[in-house]
Short mmCIF file of C-alpha atoms and ligand atoms in Angstrom, two decimals:
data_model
loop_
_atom_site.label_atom_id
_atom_site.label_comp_id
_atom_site.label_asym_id
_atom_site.label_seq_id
_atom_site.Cartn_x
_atom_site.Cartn_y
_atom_site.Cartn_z
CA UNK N 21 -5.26 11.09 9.75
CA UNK N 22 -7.90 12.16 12.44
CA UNK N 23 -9.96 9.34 13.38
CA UNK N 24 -13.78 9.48 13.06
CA UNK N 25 -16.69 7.33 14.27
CA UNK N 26 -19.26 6.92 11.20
CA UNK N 27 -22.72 5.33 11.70
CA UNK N 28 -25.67 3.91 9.35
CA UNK N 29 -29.26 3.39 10.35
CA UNK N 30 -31.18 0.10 8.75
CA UNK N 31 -34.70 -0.86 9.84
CA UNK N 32 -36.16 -4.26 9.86
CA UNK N 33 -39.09 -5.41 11.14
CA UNK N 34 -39.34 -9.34 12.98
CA UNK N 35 -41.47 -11.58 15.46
CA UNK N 36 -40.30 -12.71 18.59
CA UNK N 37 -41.26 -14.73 21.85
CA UNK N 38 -39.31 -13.30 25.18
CA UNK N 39 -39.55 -17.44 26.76
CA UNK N 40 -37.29 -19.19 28.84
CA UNK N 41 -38.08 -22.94 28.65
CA UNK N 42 -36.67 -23.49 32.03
CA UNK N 43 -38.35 -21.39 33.37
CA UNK N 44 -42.57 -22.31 34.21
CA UNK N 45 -45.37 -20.74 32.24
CA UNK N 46 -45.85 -18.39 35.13
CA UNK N 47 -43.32 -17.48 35.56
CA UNK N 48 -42.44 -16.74 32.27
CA UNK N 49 -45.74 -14.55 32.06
CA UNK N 50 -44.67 -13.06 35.21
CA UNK N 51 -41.27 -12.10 33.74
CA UNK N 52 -41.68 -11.04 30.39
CA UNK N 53 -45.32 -10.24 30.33
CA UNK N 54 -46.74 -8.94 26.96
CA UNK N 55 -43.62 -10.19 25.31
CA UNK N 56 -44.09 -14.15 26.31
CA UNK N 57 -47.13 -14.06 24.33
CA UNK N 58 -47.76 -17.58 22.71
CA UNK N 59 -47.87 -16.67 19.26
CA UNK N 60 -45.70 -14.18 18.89
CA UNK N 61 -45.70 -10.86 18.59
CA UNK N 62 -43.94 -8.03 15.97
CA UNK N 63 -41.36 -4.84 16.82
CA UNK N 64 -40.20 -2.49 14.16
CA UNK N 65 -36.18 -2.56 14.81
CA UNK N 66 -34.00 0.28 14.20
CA UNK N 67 -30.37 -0.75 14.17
CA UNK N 68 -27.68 1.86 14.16
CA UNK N 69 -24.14 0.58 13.49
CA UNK N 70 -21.36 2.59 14.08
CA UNK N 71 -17.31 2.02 12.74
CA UNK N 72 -14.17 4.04 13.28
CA UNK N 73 -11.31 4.60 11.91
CA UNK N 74 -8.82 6.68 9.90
CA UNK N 75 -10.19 9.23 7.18
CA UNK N 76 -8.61 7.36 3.94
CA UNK N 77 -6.85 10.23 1.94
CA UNK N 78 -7.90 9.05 -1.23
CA UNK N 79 -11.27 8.71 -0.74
CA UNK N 80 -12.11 10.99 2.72
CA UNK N 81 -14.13 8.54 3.95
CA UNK N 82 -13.55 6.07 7.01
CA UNK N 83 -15.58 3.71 5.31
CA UNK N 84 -18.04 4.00 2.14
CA UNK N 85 -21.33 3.67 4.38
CA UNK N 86 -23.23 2.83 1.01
CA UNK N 87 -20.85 -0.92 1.50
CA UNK N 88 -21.35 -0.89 5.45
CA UNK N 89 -25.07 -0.89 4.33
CA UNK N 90 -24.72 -3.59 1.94
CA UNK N 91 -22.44 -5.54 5.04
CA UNK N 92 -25.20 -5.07 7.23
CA UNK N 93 -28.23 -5.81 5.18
CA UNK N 94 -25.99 -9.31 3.84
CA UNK N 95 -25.44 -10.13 7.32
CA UNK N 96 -27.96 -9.45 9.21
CA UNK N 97 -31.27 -7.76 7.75
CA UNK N 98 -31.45 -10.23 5.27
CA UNK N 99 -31.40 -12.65 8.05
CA UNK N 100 -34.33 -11.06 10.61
CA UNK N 101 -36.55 -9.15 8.71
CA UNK N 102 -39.74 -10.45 8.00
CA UNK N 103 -39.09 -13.31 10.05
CA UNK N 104 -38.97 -14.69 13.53
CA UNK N 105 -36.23 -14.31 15.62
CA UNK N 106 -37.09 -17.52 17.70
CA UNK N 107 -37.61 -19.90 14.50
CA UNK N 108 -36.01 -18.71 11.58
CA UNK N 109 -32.66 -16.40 12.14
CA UNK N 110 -29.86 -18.47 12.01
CA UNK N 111 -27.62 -16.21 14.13
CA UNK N 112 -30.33 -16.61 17.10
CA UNK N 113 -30.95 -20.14 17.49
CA UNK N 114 -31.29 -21.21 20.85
CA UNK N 115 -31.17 -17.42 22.49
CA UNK N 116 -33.54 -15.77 23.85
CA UNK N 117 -34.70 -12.97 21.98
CA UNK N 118 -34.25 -9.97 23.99
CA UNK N 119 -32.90 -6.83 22.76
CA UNK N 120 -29.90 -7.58 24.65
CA UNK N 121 -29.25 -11.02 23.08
CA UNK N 122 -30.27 -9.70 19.83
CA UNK N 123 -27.65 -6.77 19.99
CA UNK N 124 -24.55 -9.42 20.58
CA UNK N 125 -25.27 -12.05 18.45
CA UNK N 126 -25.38 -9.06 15.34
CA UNK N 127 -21.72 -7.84 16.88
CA UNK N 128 -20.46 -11.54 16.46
CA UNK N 129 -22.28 -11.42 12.93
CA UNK N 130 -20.54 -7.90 12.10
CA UNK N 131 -17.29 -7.59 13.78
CA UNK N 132 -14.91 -9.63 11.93
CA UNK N 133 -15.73 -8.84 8.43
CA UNK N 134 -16.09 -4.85 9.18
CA UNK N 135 -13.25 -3.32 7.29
CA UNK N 136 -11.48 -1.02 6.96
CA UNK N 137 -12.19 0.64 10.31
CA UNK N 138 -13.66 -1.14 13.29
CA UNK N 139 -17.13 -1.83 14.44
CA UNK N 140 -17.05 0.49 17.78
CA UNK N 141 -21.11 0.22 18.83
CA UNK N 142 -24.38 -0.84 18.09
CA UNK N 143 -27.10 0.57 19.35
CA UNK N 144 -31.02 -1.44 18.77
CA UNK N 145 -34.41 0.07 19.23
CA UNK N 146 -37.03 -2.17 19.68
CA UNK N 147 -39.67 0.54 20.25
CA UNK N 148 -39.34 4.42 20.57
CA UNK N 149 -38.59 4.13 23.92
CA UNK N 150 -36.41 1.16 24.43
CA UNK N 151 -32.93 0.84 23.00
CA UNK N 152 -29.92 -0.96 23.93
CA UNK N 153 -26.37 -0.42 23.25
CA UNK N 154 -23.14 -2.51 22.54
CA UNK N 155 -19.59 -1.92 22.46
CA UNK N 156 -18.57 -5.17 22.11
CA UNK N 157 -17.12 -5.53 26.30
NI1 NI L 214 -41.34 -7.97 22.27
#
């Protein structure tokens, strides 16, 4: 069977602090500007989560996305939204919460229990503007 990349969108909103406490206030301020502020600051996340694989011939889907969203909101959402990346997600204790942190520590939540097919990319918008992307390399 052909395969075929699938992908689900989930939203979640969180707090973080962009602060590297090796680094001097002033440095931090320099670096990460609006982001290192003090107390904290919110994003509205979109997360888009994309598996392939073979289209099963029983059920012509790769994977039921209604149970890739239940995965995902187990794993993760449940985890981050509503909270603060810096304090209270597990899966982000002692990183710094950048996008690009963020983004790998959900593949490392996701990728082994993804089935059937496999988690190909993630892709995480912290704003409009801003996304980042993950394959997993
Ligand atoms: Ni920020």
């Amino acid at each position: 069977m052909p395969d075929v990349t699938v992908t689900r969108r989930l939203m979640f909103n969180a707090a973080h602090r962009v602060h590297n406490p090796a680094l001097s206030d002033a440095e931090n301020l320099r670096l990460f500007g609006k982001c290192n502020n003090v107390n904290w600051h919110g994003h509205n996340y979109t997360l888009d989560v994309s598996v392939r694989g073979p289209i099963d011939e029983r059920t012509g889907y790769v994977m039921d996305l209604g149970a890739l969203k239940a995965l995902v909101t187990a794993r993760v959402i449940d985890q981050a939204d509503h909270r603060n990346f810096n304090v209270d997600v597990p899966f982000m204790q002692g990183i710094i919460p950048t996008s690009e942190n963020i983004i790998v520590a959900i593949w490392r939540e996701l990728e082994p229990v993804v089935r059937p097919g496999r988690l190909v990319r993630l892709v995480l918008w912290e704003t409009p503007n801003n996304y980042v992307e993950y394959s997993g390399e």
